[in-house]
Amino acid sequence: MSAHPLNRRHALVLAAALTAAAPTLSLAQAKIKVAGIYTVPFEQQWAGRLHTALIAAQARGEIEYKASENVSNADYERVMREYATAGNTLIVGEAFAVEAAARKVAKDFPKVSFLMGSSGKPQAPNFSVFDNYIQEPAYLTGMIAGGMSKTNKIGMVGGFPIPEVNRLMNAFMAGAKEVNPKVTFSVSFINSWFDPPKAKEAAFAMIDKGADVMYAERFGVSDAAKEKGKLAIGNVINTQAQYPDTVVASAIWHFEPSADRAIKLVKEGKFTAEDYGPYSMMKHKGSSLAPLGTFEKKVPPELVARVRAKEKAILDGKFSVKVDDNQPKSSAK
């Protein structure tokens, strides 16, 4: 018995519609190729957070991921072009020292999406910027540092005095001052993103002058604090497991909200130039205060209560941590 002509026509129309939709469906489901380009090793805190988030997306089957570490600034543009030419639809990395070159590559590859750590603004149509706007948990760790210091002297060792570092240091200092108005700070920059021996040396100098809590914006600072029996505050990642008697608390950065948003938009063909900074904030789960862990019983309960109350105020939108990008200055005599 043959099908009714009308039904057969409907079936043919439906089949044609499904065939037309098939490429769209397969595109949405296909893994996108993502490349990561880092001027530092994967183990470095900042790049490590990007790398971790993208590896997680690959493990979920959402992307194919390749990455290059220790790419020199002079070589960065070439590596970007190679990845863009190789069919990667999303390129993630840092443009801080190569802004002009990175933006030129983005112009030359308008169909590739770029999500780059940058001090500049987004560039239409395909160059989005981000950084670790983790000033909120940095403020909370400052409160802990101010409350734990017995000498009222805190040492701070940073990489470069760029806005992305300055804002975290200034937030940390403001948090420490809220709890302990007497506290003073020694501030130093090592002019490197990864030189643990140099950071350690700078930390030793501050400890010798009486600092009993160190803000470890760079690797190497916690080593100095550990050797001298002082305390340290971590930044971007939680290193307490490696320094159980030294690292009291850490401001943690979670790149996953930014990475996952970019991947979703690329898959949907909706990626545009925007500032991803807000996705590093606590309300988006882009940052957090690490658990006190080994210091759970060593931090005074009244200090913990103050920190938790401030954390809740931030999450409730009742307290806003000021974003101060100016270079922090030493106040220690």
Coordinates of C-alpha atoms in Angstrom, one line a residue:
M1 CA 0.0 0.0 0.0
S2 CA 1.6 3.3 -1.1
A3 CA 1.8 6.4 1.2
H4 CA -0.7 9.1 0.7
P5 CA 0.7 11.7 -1.7
L6 CA 0.3 14.5 0.8
N7 CA 2.0 12.5 3.5
R8 CA 4.8 11.6 1.1
R9 CA 5.3 15.3 0.2
H10 CA 5.4 16.2 3.9
A11 CA 8.0 13.4 4.4
L12 CA 10.1 14.7 1.6
V13 CA 9.9 18.3 2.9
L14 CA 10.8 17.1 6.4
A15 CA 13.8 15.1 5.0
A16 CA 15.0 18.1 3.1
A17 CA 14.7 20.3 6.2
L18 CA 16.6 17.8 8.3
T19 CA 19.3 17.5 5.6
A20 CA 19.7 21.3 5.5
A21 CA 19.9 21.4 9.3
A22 CA 22.4 18.6 9.6
P23 CA 25.6 20.6 8.9
T24 CA 24.4 23.1 11.5
L25 CA 23.8 20.4 14.1
S26 CA 27.1 18.7 13.4
L27 CA 28.9 22.0 13.7
A28 CA 27.4 22.8 17.0
Q29 CA 28.3 19.3 18.3
A30 CA 31.8 19.2 16.7
K31 CA 34.8 19.9 18.9
I32 CA 36.4 23.2 18.3
K33 CA 40.2 23.5 18.1
V34 CA 41.6 25.7 20.8
A35 CA 45.3 26.8 21.2
G36 CA 47.0 28.2 24.2
I37 CA 50.1 30.4 24.0
Y38 CA 52.0 31.2 27.2
T39 CA 55.2 33.2 27.7
V40 CA 55.9 31.3 30.9
P41 CA 55.9 27.6 31.9
F42 CA 52.6 25.8 32.5
E43 CA 53.5 25.6 36.2
Q44 CA 53.5 29.4 36.6
Q45 CA 50.3 30.4 38.5
W46 CA 48.6 32.7 36.0
A47 CA 49.2 30.6 32.9
G48 CA 48.5 27.5 34.9
R49 CA 44.9 28.6 35.6
L50 CA 44.3 29.0 31.8
H51 CA 45.9 25.7 31.1
T52 CA 43.9 23.9 33.8
A53 CA 40.5 25.3 32.6
L54 CA 41.2 24.4 28.9
I55 CA 42.4 20.9 29.8
A56 CA 39.1 20.4 31.8
A57 CA 37.1 21.5 28.7
Q58 CA 39.1 19.0 26.6
A59 CA 38.4 16.2 29.2
R60 CA 34.7 16.9 28.8
G61 CA 35.0 16.4 25.1
E62 CA 34.2 20.0 24.2
I63 CA 37.4 21.0 22.5
E64 CA 40.7 19.8 21.0
Y65 CA 43.4 21.7 22.8
K66 CA 47.1 22.3 22.0
A67 CA 49.4 24.7 23.8
S68 CA 52.9 26.2 23.7
E69 CA 54.7 27.3 26.9
N70 CA 57.8 29.5 27.3
V71 CA 57.1 31.4 24.1
S72 CA 59.4 34.5 24.0
N73 CA 57.8 37.9 23.3
A74 CA 59.8 38.1 20.1
D75 CA 58.4 34.8 18.9
Y76 CA 54.8 35.4 20.1
E77 CA 53.3 36.8 16.9
R78 CA 54.8 33.9 14.8
V79 CA 53.3 31.3 17.1
M80 CA 49.9 33.1 17.0
R81 CA 49.9 33.1 13.2
E82 CA 50.9 29.4 13.1
Y83 CA 48.0 28.4 15.3
A84 CA 45.5 30.7 13.5
T85 CA 46.6 29.2 10.1
A86 CA 46.3 25.6 11.5
G87 CA 42.6 25.9 11.9
N88 CA 42.2 26.8 15.5
T89 CA 39.0 28.7 16.0
L90 CA 39.9 30.0 19.5
I91 CA 43.3 31.2 20.7
V92 CA 43.9 32.0 24.3
G93 CA 47.0 33.6 25.8
E94 CA 48.5 36.8 27.1
A95 CA 49.2 40.0 25.2
F96 CA 50.6 42.1 28.0
A97 CA 54.0 42.6 26.4
V98 CA 52.9 42.1 22.8
E99 CA 49.7 44.1 22.5
A100 CA 50.3 45.6 19.1
A101 CA 51.5 42.3 17.5
A102 CA 48.6 40.3 19.0
R103 CA 46.0 42.8 17.8
K104 CA 47.5 42.8 14.3
V105 CA 47.2 39.0 14.1
A106 CA 43.6 39.3 15.2
K107 CA 42.9 41.8 12.4
D108 CA 44.5 39.4 9.9
F109 CA 42.4 36.5 11.0
P110 CA 38.9 37.9 11.5
K111 CA 37.3 34.4 11.6
V112 CA 39.4 33.3 14.5
S113 CA 38.3 34.2 18.0
F114 CA 41.0 35.6 20.4
L115 CA 40.7 35.6 24.2
M116 CA 43.8 37.4 25.5
G117 CA 45.1 38.6 28.8
S118 CA 45.5 42.3 28.2
S119 CA 45.7 45.7 29.8
G120 CA 43.9 47.2 26.8
K121 CA 40.3 47.3 25.6
P122 CA 38.5 44.7 23.4
Q123 CA 39.1 45.1 19.7
A124 CA 36.2 44.4 17.3
P125 CA 35.2 42.1 16.0
N126 CA 37.2 39.1 17.4
F127 CA 39.7 40.2 20.1
S128 CA 38.3 39.8 23.7
V129 CA 40.4 40.7 26.8
F130 CA 40.5 39.3 30.3
D131 CA 42.5 39.3 33.4
N132 CA 42.3 37.9 36.9
Y133 CA 40.1 40.4 38.6
I134 CA 40.5 38.7 41.9
Q135 CA 40.7 41.8 44.0
E136 CA 37.8 40.6 46.2
P137 CA 39.5 37.5 47.6
A138 CA 42.8 39.5 47.7
Y139 CA 41.0 42.0 50.1
L140 CA 39.9 39.0 52.3
T141 CA 43.4 37.6 52.4
G142 CA 44.7 41.1 53.4
M143 CA 42.3 41.0 56.3
I144 CA 43.8 37.7 57.4
A145 CA 47.3 39.0 57.0
G146 CA 46.6 42.2 59.0
G147 CA 45.1 40.1 61.8
M148 CA 47.9 37.5 61.8
S149 CA 50.9 40.0 61.8
K150 CA 52.5 40.5 65.2
T151 CA 55.2 42.9 64.0
N152 CA 52.7 45.0 62.0
K153 CA 55.0 44.7 59.1
I154 CA 54.0 42.9 55.8
G155 CA 56.3 42.3 52.9
M156 CA 54.9 42.2 49.3
V157 CA 56.8 40.9 46.3
G158 CA 55.3 41.3 42.8
G159 CA 56.2 40.6 39.2
F160 CA 55.7 43.9 37.3
P161 CA 53.8 47.0 38.5
I162 CA 51.1 46.6 35.9
P163 CA 47.4 47.3 36.6
E164 CA 46.6 43.6 36.9
V165 CA 49.1 43.2 39.7
N166 CA 48.7 46.6 41.3
R167 CA 44.9 46.1 41.8
L168 CA 45.5 42.9 43.7
M169 CA 48.2 44.4 45.9
N170 CA 46.1 47.5 46.7
A171 CA 43.1 45.4 47.6
F172 CA 45.2 43.2 49.8
M173 CA 46.7 46.3 51.6
A174 CA 43.2 47.8 52.1
G175 CA 42.0 44.6 53.6
A176 CA 45.0 44.5 56.0
K177 CA 44.4 48.1 57.0
E178 CA 40.8 47.5 57.8
V179 CA 41.7 44.9 60.4
N180 CA 45.0 46.4 61.6
P181 CA 45.4 50.2 61.0
K182 CA 49.0 50.0 62.4
V183 CA 50.3 47.7 59.6
T184 CA 53.0 49.0 57.2
F185 CA 54.1 47.5 53.9
S186 CA 57.4 46.9 52.1
V187 CA 56.7 46.6 48.3
S188 CA 59.1 45.3 45.7
F189 CA 58.8 44.2 42.1
I190 CA 61.3 41.7 40.5
N191 CA 60.5 42.7 36.9
S192 CA 59.9 39.1 35.9
W193 CA 56.9 36.8 35.7
F194 CA 58.9 33.7 36.7
D195 CA 62.1 34.1 38.7
P196 CA 61.7 32.3 42.0
P197 CA 65.3 32.9 43.2
K198 CA 65.0 36.6 42.7
A199 CA 61.6 36.7 44.4
K200 CA 63.0 34.7 47.3
E201 CA 65.9 37.1 47.7
A202 CA 63.5 40.1 47.7
A203 CA 61.4 38.4 50.4
F204 CA 64.5 37.6 52.6
A205 CA 65.4 41.4 52.6
M206 CA 61.9 42.3 53.8
I207 CA 61.9 39.5 56.5
D208 CA 65.3 40.8 57.7
K209 CA 63.6 44.2 58.3
G210 CA 60.9 42.7 60.4
A211 CA 58.1 41.5 58.1
D212 CA 56.4 38.5 59.6
V213 CA 53.7 38.0 56.9
M214 CA 54.6 37.9 53.2
Y215 CA 52.3 38.5 50.2
A216 CA 53.5 35.9 47.7
E217 CA 52.4 37.4 44.4
R218 CA 55.3 35.4 42.8
F219 CA 56.8 32.0 43.2
G220 CA 59.8 32.0 45.6
V221 CA 58.3 34.2 48.3
S222 CA 56.7 31.3 50.2
D223 CA 60.1 29.5 50.1
A224 CA 61.7 32.5 51.9
A225 CA 58.9 32.6 54.5
K226 CA 59.1 28.9 55.1
E227 CA 62.9 29.0 55.6
K228 CA 62.6 31.9 58.1
G229 CA 59.5 30.6 59.9
K230 CA 57.2 33.4 58.8
L231 CA 53.8 33.3 57.2
A232 CA 52.7 33.8 53.6
I233 CA 49.6 34.7 51.7
G234 CA 49.1 33.0 48.3
N235 CA 47.9 34.4 45.1
V236 CA 46.0 32.9 42.1
I237 CA 46.6 29.3 43.2
N238 CA 46.5 27.4 46.5
T239 CA 50.0 26.3 47.5
Q240 CA 49.2 25.4 51.1
A241 CA 49.7 21.7 50.4
Q242 CA 53.4 22.5 49.6
Y243 CA 53.7 24.9 52.5
P244 CA 51.3 23.6 55.2
D245 CA 52.9 25.6 58.0
T246 CA 53.5 28.8 56.0
V247 CA 50.6 29.6 53.6
V248 CA 47.7 30.8 55.7
A249 CA 45.3 31.7 52.9
S250 CA 45.2 32.3 49.2
A251 CA 43.1 34.4 46.8
I252 CA 42.2 31.8 44.1
W253 CA 41.5 32.5 40.4
H254 CA 39.2 30.3 38.5
F255 CA 39.5 30.8 34.7
E256 CA 36.7 28.3 34.0
P257 CA 33.8 30.8 33.8
S258 CA 35.7 32.8 31.2
A259 CA 37.0 29.8 29.2
D260 CA 33.6 28.1 29.2
R261 CA 31.8 31.3 28.1
A262 CA 34.2 31.8 25.2
I263 CA 34.0 28.2 24.1
K264 CA 30.2 28.3 24.1
L265 CA 30.0 31.5 22.1
V266 CA 32.5 30.3 19.5
K267 CA 30.5 27.1 19.1
E268 CA 27.3 29.2 18.6
G269 CA 29.0 31.5 16.2
K270 CA 28.3 34.4 18.6
F271 CA 31.8 35.3 19.9
T272 CA 32.4 39.1 19.9
A273 CA 35.0 41.5 21.3
E274 CA 34.2 42.0 25.0
D275 CA 35.9 42.4 28.3
Y276 CA 35.8 39.2 30.3
G277 CA 37.1 40.8 33.5
P278 CA 33.9 40.6 35.4
Y279 CA 33.8 36.8 35.0
S280 CA 36.8 36.6 37.3
M281 CA 34.8 38.0 40.2
M282 CA 33.3 36.1 43.1
K283 CA 29.7 36.4 42.0
H284 CA 30.5 34.5 38.8
K285 CA 32.6 31.9 40.7
G286 CA 35.7 33.3 38.9
S287 CA 37.5 33.7 42.2
S288 CA 37.4 32.6 45.8
L289 CA 39.1 32.6 49.1
A290 CA 40.8 29.3 49.6
P291 CA 39.9 27.1 52.6
L292 CA 42.0 27.9 55.6
G293 CA 43.0 24.2 55.8
T294 CA 46.0 23.6 58.1
F295 CA 45.4 27.1 59.6
E296 CA 41.7 26.5 60.4
K297 CA 42.4 26.4 64.1
K298 CA 45.4 28.8 64.0
V299 CA 43.6 31.9 62.8
P300 CA 41.7 33.5 65.7
P301 CA 37.9 32.8 65.5
E302 CA 37.0 36.5 65.8
L303 CA 39.2 37.2 62.7
V304 CA 37.6 34.4 60.8
A305 CA 34.2 35.7 61.6
R306 CA 35.1 39.2 60.3
V307 CA 36.4 37.7 57.1
R308 CA 33.4 35.5 56.6
A309 CA 31.1 38.5 57.2
K310 CA 33.0 40.6 54.6
E311 CA 32.9 37.7 52.1
K312 CA 29.1 37.5 52.5
A313 CA 28.8 41.2 52.0
I314 CA 30.8 41.0 48.8
L315 CA 28.7 38.1 47.5
D316 CA 25.5 39.9 48.5
G317 CA 26.6 43.1 46.6
K318 CA 26.7 45.1 49.9
F319 CA 30.5 45.7 49.8
S320 CA 32.5 46.5 46.7
V321 CA 36.3 46.2 46.7
K322 CA 37.8 49.3 45.1
V323 CA 39.8 48.6 41.9
D324 CA 43.0 50.7 42.3
D325 CA 45.4 50.1 39.4
N326 CA 48.0 52.6 40.7
Q327 CA 51.4 51.2 41.6
P328 CA 51.4 50.5 45.4
K329 CA 54.1 52.1 47.5
S330 CA 56.1 51.0 50.5
S331 CA 54.9 52.5 53.8
A332 CA 57.5 50.8 56.0
K333 CA 60.1 52.9 57.6

